[in-house]
C-alpha positions as YAML, in Angstrom:
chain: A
units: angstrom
residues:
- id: 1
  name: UNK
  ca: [425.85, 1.74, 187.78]
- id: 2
  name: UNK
  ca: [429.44, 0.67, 188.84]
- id: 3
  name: UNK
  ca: [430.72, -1.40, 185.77]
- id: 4
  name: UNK
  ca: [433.46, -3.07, 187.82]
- id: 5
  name: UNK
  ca: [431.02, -4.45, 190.20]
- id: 6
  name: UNK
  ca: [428.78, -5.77, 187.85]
- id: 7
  name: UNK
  ca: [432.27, -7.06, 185.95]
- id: 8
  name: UNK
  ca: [434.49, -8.02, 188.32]
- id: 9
  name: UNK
  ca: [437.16, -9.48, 186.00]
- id: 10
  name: UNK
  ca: [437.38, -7.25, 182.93]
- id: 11
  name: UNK
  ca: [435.08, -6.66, 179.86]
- id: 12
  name: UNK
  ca: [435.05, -7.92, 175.93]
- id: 13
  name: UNK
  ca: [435.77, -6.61, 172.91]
- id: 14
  name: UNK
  ca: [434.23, -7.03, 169.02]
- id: 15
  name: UNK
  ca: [434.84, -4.71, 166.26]
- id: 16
  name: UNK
  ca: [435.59, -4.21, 162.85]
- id: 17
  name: UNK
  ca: [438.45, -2.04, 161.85]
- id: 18
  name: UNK
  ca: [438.19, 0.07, 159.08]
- id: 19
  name: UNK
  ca: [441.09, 3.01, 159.00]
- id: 20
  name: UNK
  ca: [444.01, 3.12, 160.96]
- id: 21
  name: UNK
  ca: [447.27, 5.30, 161.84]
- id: 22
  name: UNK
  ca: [448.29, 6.82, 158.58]
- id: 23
  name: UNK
  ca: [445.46, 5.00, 157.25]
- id: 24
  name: UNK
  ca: [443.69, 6.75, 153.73]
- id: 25
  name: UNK
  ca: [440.27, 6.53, 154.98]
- id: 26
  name: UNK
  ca: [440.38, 7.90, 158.79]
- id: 27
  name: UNK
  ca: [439.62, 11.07, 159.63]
- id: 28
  name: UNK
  ca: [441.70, 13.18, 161.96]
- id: 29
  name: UNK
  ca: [438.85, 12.49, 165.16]
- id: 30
  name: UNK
  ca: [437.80, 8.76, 164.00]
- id: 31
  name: UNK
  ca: [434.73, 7.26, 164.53]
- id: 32
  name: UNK
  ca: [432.68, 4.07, 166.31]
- id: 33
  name: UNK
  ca: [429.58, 2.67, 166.71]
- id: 34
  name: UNK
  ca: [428.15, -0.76, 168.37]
- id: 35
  name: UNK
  ca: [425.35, -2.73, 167.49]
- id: 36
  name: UNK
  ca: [422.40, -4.22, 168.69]
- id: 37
  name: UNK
  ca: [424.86, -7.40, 169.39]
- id: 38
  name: UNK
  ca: [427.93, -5.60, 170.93]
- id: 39
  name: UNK
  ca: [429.72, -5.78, 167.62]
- id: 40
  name: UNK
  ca: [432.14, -2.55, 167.51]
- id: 41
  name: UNK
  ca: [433.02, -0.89, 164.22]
- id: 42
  name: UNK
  ca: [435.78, 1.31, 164.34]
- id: 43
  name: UNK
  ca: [437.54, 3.98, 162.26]
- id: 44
  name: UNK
  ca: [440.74, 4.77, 164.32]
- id: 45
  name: UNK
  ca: [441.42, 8.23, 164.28]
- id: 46
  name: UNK
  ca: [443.82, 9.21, 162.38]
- id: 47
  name: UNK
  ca: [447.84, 9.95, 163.21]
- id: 48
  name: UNK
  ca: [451.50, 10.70, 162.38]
- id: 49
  name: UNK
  ca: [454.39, 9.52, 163.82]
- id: 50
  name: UNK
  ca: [458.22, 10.63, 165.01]
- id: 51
  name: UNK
  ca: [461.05, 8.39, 165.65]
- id: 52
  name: UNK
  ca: [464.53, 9.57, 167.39]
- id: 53
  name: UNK
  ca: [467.22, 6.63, 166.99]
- id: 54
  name: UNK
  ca: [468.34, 6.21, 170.60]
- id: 55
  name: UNK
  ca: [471.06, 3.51, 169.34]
- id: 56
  name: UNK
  ca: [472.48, 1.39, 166.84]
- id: 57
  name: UNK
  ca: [474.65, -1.72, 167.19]
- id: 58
  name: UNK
  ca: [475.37, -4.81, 164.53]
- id: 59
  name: UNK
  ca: [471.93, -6.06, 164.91]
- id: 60
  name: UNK
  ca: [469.19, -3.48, 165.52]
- id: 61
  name: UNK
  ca: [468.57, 0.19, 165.89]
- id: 62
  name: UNK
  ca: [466.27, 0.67, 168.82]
- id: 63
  name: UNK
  ca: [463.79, 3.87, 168.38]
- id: 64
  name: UNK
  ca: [462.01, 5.50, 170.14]
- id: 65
  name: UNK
  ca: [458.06, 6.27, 168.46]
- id: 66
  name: UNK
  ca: [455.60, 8.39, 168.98]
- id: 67
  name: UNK
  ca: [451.99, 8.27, 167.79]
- id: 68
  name: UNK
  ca: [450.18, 11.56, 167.23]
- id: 69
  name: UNK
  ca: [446.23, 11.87, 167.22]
- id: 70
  name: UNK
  ca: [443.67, 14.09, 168.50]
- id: 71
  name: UNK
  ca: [443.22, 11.33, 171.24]
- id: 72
  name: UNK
  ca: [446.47, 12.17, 172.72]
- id: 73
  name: UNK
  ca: [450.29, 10.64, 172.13]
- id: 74
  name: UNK
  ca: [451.51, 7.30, 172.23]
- id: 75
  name: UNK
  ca: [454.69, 6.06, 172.66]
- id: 76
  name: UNK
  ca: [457.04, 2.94, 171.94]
- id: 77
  name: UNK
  ca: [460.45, 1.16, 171.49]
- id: 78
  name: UNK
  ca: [460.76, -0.12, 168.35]
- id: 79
  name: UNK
  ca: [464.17, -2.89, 168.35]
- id: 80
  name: UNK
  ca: [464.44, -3.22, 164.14]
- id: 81
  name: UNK
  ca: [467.17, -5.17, 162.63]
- id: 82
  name: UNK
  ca: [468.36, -4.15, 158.88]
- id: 83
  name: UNK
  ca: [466.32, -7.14, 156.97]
- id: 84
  name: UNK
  ca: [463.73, -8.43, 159.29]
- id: 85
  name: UNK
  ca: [461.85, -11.90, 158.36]
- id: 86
  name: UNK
  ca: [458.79, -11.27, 160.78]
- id: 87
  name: UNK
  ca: [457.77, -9.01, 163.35]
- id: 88
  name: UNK
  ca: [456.09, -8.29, 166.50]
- id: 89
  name: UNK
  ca: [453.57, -5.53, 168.46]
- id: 90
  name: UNK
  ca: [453.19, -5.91, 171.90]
- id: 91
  name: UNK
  ca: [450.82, -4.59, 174.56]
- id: 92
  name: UNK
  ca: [451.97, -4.93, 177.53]
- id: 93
  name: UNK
  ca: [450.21, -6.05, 181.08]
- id: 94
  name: UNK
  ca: [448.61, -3.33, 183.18]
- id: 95
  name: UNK
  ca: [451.07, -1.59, 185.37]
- id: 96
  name: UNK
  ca: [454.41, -2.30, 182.99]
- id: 97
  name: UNK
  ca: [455.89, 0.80, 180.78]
- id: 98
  name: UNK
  ca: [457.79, 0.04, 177.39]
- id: 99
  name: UNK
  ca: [460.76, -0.06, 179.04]
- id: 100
  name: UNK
  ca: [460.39, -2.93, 181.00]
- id: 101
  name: UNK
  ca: [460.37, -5.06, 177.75]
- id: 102
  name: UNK
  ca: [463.60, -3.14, 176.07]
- id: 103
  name: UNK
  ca: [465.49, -6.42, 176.54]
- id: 104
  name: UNK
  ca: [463.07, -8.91, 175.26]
- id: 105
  name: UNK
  ca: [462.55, -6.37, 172.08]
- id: 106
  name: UNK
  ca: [466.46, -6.72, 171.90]
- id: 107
  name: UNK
  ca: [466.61, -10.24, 172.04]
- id: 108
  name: UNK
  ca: [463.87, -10.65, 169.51]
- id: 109
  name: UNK
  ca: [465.52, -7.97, 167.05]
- id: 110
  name: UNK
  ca: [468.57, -9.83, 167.50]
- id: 111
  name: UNK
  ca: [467.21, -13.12, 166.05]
- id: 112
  name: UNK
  ca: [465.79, -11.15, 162.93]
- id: 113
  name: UNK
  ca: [462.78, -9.96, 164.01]
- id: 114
  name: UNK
  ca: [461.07, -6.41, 164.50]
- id: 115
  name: UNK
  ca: [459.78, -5.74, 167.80]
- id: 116
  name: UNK
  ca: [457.76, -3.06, 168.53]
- id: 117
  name: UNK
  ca: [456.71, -2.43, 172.46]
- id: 118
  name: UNK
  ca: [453.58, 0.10, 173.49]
- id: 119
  name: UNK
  ca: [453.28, 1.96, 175.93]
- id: 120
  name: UNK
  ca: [449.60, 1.28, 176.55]
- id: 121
  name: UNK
  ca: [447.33, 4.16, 177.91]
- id: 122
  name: UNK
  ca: [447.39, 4.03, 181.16]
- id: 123
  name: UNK
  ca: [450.11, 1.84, 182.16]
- id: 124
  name: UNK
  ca: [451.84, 4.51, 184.16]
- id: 125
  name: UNK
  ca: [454.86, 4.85, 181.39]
- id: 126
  name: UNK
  ca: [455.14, 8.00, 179.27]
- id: 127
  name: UNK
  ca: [452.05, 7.20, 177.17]
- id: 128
  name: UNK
  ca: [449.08, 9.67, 179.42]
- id: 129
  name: UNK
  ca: [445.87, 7.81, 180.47]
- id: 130
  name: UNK
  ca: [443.74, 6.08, 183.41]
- id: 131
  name: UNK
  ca: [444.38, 2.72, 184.90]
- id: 132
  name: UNK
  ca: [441.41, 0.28, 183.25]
- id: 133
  name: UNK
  ca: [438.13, 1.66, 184.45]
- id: 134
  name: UNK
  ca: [435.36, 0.16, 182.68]
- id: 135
  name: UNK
  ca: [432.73, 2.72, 184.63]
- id: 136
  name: UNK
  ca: [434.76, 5.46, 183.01]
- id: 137
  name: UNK
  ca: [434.96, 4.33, 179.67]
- id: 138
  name: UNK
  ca: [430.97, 3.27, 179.77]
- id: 139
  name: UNK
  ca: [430.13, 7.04, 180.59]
- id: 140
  name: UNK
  ca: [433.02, 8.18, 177.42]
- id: 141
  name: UNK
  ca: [430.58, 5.59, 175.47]
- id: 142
  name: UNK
  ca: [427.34, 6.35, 176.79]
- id: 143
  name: UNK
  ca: [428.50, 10.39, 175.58]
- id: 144
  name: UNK
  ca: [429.56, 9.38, 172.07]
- id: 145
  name: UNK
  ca: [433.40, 10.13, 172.95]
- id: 146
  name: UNK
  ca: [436.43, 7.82, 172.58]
- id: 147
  name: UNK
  ca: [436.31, 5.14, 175.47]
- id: 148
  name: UNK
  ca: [440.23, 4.23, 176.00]
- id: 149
  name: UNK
  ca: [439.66, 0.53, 175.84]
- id: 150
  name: UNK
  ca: [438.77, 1.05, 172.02]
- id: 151
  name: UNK
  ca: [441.73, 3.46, 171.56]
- id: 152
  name: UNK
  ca: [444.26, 1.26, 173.59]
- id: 153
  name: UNK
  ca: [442.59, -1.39, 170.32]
- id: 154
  name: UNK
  ca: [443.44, 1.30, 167.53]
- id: 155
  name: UNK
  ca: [446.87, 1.55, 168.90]
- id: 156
  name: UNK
  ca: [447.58, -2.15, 167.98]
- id: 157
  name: UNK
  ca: [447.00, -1.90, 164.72]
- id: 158
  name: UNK
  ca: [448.82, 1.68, 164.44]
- id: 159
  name: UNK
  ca: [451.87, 0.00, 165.33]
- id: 160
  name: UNK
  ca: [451.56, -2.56, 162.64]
- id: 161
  name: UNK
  ca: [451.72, -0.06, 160.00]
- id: 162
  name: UNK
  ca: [454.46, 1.73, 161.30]
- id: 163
  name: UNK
  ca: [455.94, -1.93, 161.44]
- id: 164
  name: UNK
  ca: [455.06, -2.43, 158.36]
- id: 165
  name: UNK
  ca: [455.94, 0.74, 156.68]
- id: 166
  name: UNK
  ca: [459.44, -0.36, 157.32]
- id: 167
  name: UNK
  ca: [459.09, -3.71, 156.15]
- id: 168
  name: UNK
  ca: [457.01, -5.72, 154.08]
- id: 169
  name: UNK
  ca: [456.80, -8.33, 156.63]
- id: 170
  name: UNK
  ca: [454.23, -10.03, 158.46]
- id: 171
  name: UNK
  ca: [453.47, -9.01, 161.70]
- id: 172
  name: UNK
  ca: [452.08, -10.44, 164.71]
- id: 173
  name: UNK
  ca: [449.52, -8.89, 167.53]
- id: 174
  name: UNK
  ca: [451.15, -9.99, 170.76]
- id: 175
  name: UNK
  ca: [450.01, -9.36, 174.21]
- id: 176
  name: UNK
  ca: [450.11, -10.46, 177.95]
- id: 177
  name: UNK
  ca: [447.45, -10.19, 180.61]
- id: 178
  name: UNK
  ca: [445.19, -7.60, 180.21]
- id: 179
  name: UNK
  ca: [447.56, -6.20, 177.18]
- id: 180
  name: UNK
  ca: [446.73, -9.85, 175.29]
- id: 181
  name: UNK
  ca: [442.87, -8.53, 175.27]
- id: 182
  name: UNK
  ca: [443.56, -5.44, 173.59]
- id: 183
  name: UNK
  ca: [445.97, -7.50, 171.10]
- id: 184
  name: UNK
  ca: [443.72, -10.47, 170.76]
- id: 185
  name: UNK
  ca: [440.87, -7.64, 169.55]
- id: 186
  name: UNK
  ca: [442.68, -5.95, 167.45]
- id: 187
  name: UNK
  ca: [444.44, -9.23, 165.33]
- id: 188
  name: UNK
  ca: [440.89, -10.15, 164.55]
- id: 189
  name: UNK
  ca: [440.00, -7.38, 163.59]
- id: 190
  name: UNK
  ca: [442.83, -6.31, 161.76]
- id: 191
  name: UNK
  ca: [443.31, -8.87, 158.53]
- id: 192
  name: UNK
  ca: [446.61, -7.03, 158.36]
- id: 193
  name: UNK
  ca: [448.00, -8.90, 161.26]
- id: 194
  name: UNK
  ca: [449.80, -12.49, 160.58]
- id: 195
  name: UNK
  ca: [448.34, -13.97, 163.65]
- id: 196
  name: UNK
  ca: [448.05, -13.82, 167.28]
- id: 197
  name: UNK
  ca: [449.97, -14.51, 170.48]
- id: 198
  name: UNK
  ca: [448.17, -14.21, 173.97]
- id: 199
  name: UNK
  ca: [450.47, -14.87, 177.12]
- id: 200
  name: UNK
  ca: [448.60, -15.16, 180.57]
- id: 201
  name: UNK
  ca: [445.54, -13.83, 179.06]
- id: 202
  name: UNK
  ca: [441.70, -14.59, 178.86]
- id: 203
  name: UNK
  ca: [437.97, -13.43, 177.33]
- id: 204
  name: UNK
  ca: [435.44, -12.36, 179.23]
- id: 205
  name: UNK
  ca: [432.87, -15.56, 178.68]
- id: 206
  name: UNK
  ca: [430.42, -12.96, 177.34]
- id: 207
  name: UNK
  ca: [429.73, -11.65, 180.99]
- id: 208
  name: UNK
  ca: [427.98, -8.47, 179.17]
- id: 209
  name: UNK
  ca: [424.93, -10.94, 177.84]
- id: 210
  name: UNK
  ca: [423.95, -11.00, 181.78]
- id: 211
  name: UNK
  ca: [422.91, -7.44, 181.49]
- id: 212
  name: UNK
  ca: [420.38, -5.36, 178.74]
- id: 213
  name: UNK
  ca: [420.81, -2.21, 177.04]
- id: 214
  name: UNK
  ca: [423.60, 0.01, 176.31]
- id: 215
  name: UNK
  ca: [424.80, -2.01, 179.62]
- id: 216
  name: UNK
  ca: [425.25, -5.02, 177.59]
- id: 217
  name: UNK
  ca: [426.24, -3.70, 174.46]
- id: 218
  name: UNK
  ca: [429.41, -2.23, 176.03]
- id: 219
  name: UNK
  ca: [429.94, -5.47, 178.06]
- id: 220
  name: UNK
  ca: [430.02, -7.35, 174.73]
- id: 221
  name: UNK
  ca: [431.65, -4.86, 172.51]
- id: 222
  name: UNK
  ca: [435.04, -5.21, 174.92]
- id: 223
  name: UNK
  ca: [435.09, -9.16, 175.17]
- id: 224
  name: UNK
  ca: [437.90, -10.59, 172.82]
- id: 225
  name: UNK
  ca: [436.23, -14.02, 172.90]
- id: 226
  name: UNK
  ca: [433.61, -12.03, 170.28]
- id: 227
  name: UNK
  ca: [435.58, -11.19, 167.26]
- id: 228
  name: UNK
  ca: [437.58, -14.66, 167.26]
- id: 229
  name: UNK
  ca: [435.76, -15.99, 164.49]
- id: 230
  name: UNK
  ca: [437.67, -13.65, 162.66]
- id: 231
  name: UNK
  ca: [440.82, -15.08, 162.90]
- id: 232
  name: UNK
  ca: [440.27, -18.40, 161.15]
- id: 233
  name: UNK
  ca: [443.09, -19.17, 158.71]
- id: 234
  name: UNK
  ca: [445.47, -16.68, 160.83]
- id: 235
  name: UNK
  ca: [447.58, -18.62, 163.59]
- id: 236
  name: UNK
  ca: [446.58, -17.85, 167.40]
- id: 237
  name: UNK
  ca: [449.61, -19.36, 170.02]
- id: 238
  name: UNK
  ca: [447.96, -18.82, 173.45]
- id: 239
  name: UNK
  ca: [450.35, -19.53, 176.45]
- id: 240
  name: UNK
  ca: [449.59, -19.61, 180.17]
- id: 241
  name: UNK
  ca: [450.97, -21.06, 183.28]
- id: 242
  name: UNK
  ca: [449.28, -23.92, 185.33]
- id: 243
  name: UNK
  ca: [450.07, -21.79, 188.56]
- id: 244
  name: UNK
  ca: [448.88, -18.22, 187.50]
- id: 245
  name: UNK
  ca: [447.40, -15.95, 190.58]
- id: 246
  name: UNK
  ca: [446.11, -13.78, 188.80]
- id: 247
  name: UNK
  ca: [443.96, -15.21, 185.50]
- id: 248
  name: UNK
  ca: [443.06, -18.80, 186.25]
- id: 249
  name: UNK
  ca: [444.68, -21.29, 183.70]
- id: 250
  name: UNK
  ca: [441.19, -22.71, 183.07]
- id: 251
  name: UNK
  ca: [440.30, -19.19, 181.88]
- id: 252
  name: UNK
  ca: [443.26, -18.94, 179.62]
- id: 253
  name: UNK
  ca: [441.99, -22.38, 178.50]
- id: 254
  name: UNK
  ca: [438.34, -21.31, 177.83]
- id: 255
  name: UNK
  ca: [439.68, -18.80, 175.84]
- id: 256
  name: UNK
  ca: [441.85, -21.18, 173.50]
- id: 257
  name: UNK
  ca: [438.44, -23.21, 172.96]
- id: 258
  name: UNK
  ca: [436.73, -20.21, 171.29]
- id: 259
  name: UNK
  ca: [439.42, -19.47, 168.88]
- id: 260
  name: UNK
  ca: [439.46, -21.30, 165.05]
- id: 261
  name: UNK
  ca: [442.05, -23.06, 163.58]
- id: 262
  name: UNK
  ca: [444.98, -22.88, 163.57]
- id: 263
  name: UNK
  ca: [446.07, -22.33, 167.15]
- id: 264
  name: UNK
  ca: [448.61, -23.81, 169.29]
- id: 265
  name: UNK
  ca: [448.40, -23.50, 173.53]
- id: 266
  name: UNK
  ca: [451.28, -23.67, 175.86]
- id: 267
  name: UNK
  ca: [451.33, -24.58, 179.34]
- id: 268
  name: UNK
  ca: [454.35, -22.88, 180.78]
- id: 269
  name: UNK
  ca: [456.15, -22.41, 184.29]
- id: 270
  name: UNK
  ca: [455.91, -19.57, 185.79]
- id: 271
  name: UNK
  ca: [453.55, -17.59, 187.24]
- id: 272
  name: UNK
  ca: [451.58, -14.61, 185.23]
- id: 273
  name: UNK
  ca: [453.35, -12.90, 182.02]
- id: 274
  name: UNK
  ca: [456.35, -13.71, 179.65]
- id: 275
  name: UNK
  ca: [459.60, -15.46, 180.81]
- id: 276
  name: UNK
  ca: [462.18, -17.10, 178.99]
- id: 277
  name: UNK
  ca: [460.40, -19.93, 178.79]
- id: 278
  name: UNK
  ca: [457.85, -18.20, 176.48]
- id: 279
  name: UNK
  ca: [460.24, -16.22, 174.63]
- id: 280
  name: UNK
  ca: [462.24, -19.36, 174.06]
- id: 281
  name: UNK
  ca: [458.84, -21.23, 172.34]
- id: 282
  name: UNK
  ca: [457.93, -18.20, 170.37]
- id: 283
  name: UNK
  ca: [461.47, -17.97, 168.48]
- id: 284
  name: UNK
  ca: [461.54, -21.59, 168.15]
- id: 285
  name: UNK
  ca: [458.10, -21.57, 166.37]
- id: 286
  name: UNK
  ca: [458.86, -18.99, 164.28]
- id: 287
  name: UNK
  ca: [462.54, -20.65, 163.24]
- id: 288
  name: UNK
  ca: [460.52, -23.23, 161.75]
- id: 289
  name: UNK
  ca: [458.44, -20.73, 160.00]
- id: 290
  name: UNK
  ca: [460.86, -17.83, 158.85]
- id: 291
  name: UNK
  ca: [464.78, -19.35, 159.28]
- id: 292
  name: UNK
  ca: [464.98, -20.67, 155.61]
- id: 293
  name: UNK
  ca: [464.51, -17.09, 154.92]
- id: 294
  name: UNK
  ca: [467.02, -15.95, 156.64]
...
């Protein structure tokens, strides 16, 4: 059964976090398991982590990260100024490495704020992996092994205590496109996380309820529009651009309806993923939030 022709757009995600990197409870391999209702409960498995300072200037180090597991390395740039107020993970849209937001991590880390970028599985950086295939990841799930939409998840939240591990700050799940699912999954998930910010992003409008079986238990387990319950009392900023080719804004609106308060959407120009425009929103937001602070 070919998942992406049953799917055509992309798939949904719920779960329930319970270990991860450097986590005390997860073991070395991890664990999951789904539901009669798609919901996902996972134990991330378990990893260590290197950093090599590539450089150092008046207001950040930039390092580079790696994330060890059994499940295979993943890497990052991590832009971290010496007393940061707030910080940042993103996950990147399919097709861009880590390096393609260095300056945007630079700019961030330069206002105060950590910024940590992944290099999502699969992307085509340095991080190892397949391009999203949802038929590949069913048969990983249908075997009881590690489907890399639920890893690309873990990895979220393994940044955040790296993040965090630095600083005792609160940090933010960001994400654009399909990066913003695996984000938007892991924030709810993660009660760790200070909130969430999706940029030319969207759910899956619980496409997986269409089918029965493990079929529709996988469907549902990889929509973000399932866990958002989750983030009530955490703040969700969802941006998109009337003009996007690629996700439709109504989608990116359909999505903001699902998620609890508080939540804040943007209409932006552009086309599909960050721009100045967004960047320029997100620091003034968080000014009013984290400047007196500083």
């Amino acid at each position: 059964m070919k998942l992406a022709h049953l799917f055509p757009t992309f798939l949904l995600i719920a779960l329930i976090i319970t270990a991860c990197c450097m986590g005390p409870s997860g073991t070395q391999s991890g664990t999951y398991s789904v539901n009669q209702e798609g919901i996902l409960e996972l134990d991330c498995p378990r990893c260590t982590v290197d950093e090599t300072v590539l450089s150092v200037n008046e207001n950040y180090t930039l390092k580079h990260v790696v994330f060890h597991s059994q499940e295979g390395d993943v890497f990052a740039l991590a832009a971290i100024p010496p007393d940061p107020v707030a910080g940042f993970v993103l996950s990147p849209g399919a097709g861009v490495p880590k390096e393609g937001h260095q300056g945007r991590a630079g700019v961030f880390a330069t206002q105060g704020y950590a910024y940590l970028v992944l290099d999502v599985r699969g992307n085509g950086g340095e991080t190892g992996g397949y391009p999203m295939n949802l038929d590949l990841d069913f048969q990983k799930y249908l075997a009881e092994k590690w489907p890399q939409y639920y890893l690309s998840v873990c990895d979220v939240s393994s940044a955040r205590i790296y993040l965090q591990g630095k600083s005792e700050i609160p940090v933010y799940a960001t994400g654009e496109s399909n990066g913003g699912r695996y984000a938007a999954i892991a924030a709810a998930l993660d009660p760790g996380f200070a909130g969430y910010i999706g940029i030319s992003t969207s759910g899956f409008s619980r496409a997986g309820d269409a089918y029965s079986g493990d079929t529709r238990k996988f469907l549902l387990s990889v929509d973000p529009v399932t866990p958002v319950e989750k983030m009530r009392g955490r703040s969700t900023w969802l941006f998109h651009a009337p003009g996007d080719p690629i996700i439709p804004y109504s989608a990116g609106q359909e999505f903001y309806a699902a998620f609890p308060l508080p939540k804040k959407f943007f209409a932006f120009n552009g086309t599909h993923g960050q721009n100045e425009e967004t960047d320029s929103v997100i620091l003034g937001e968080c000014a009013q939030i984290y400047a007196p602070q500083r």
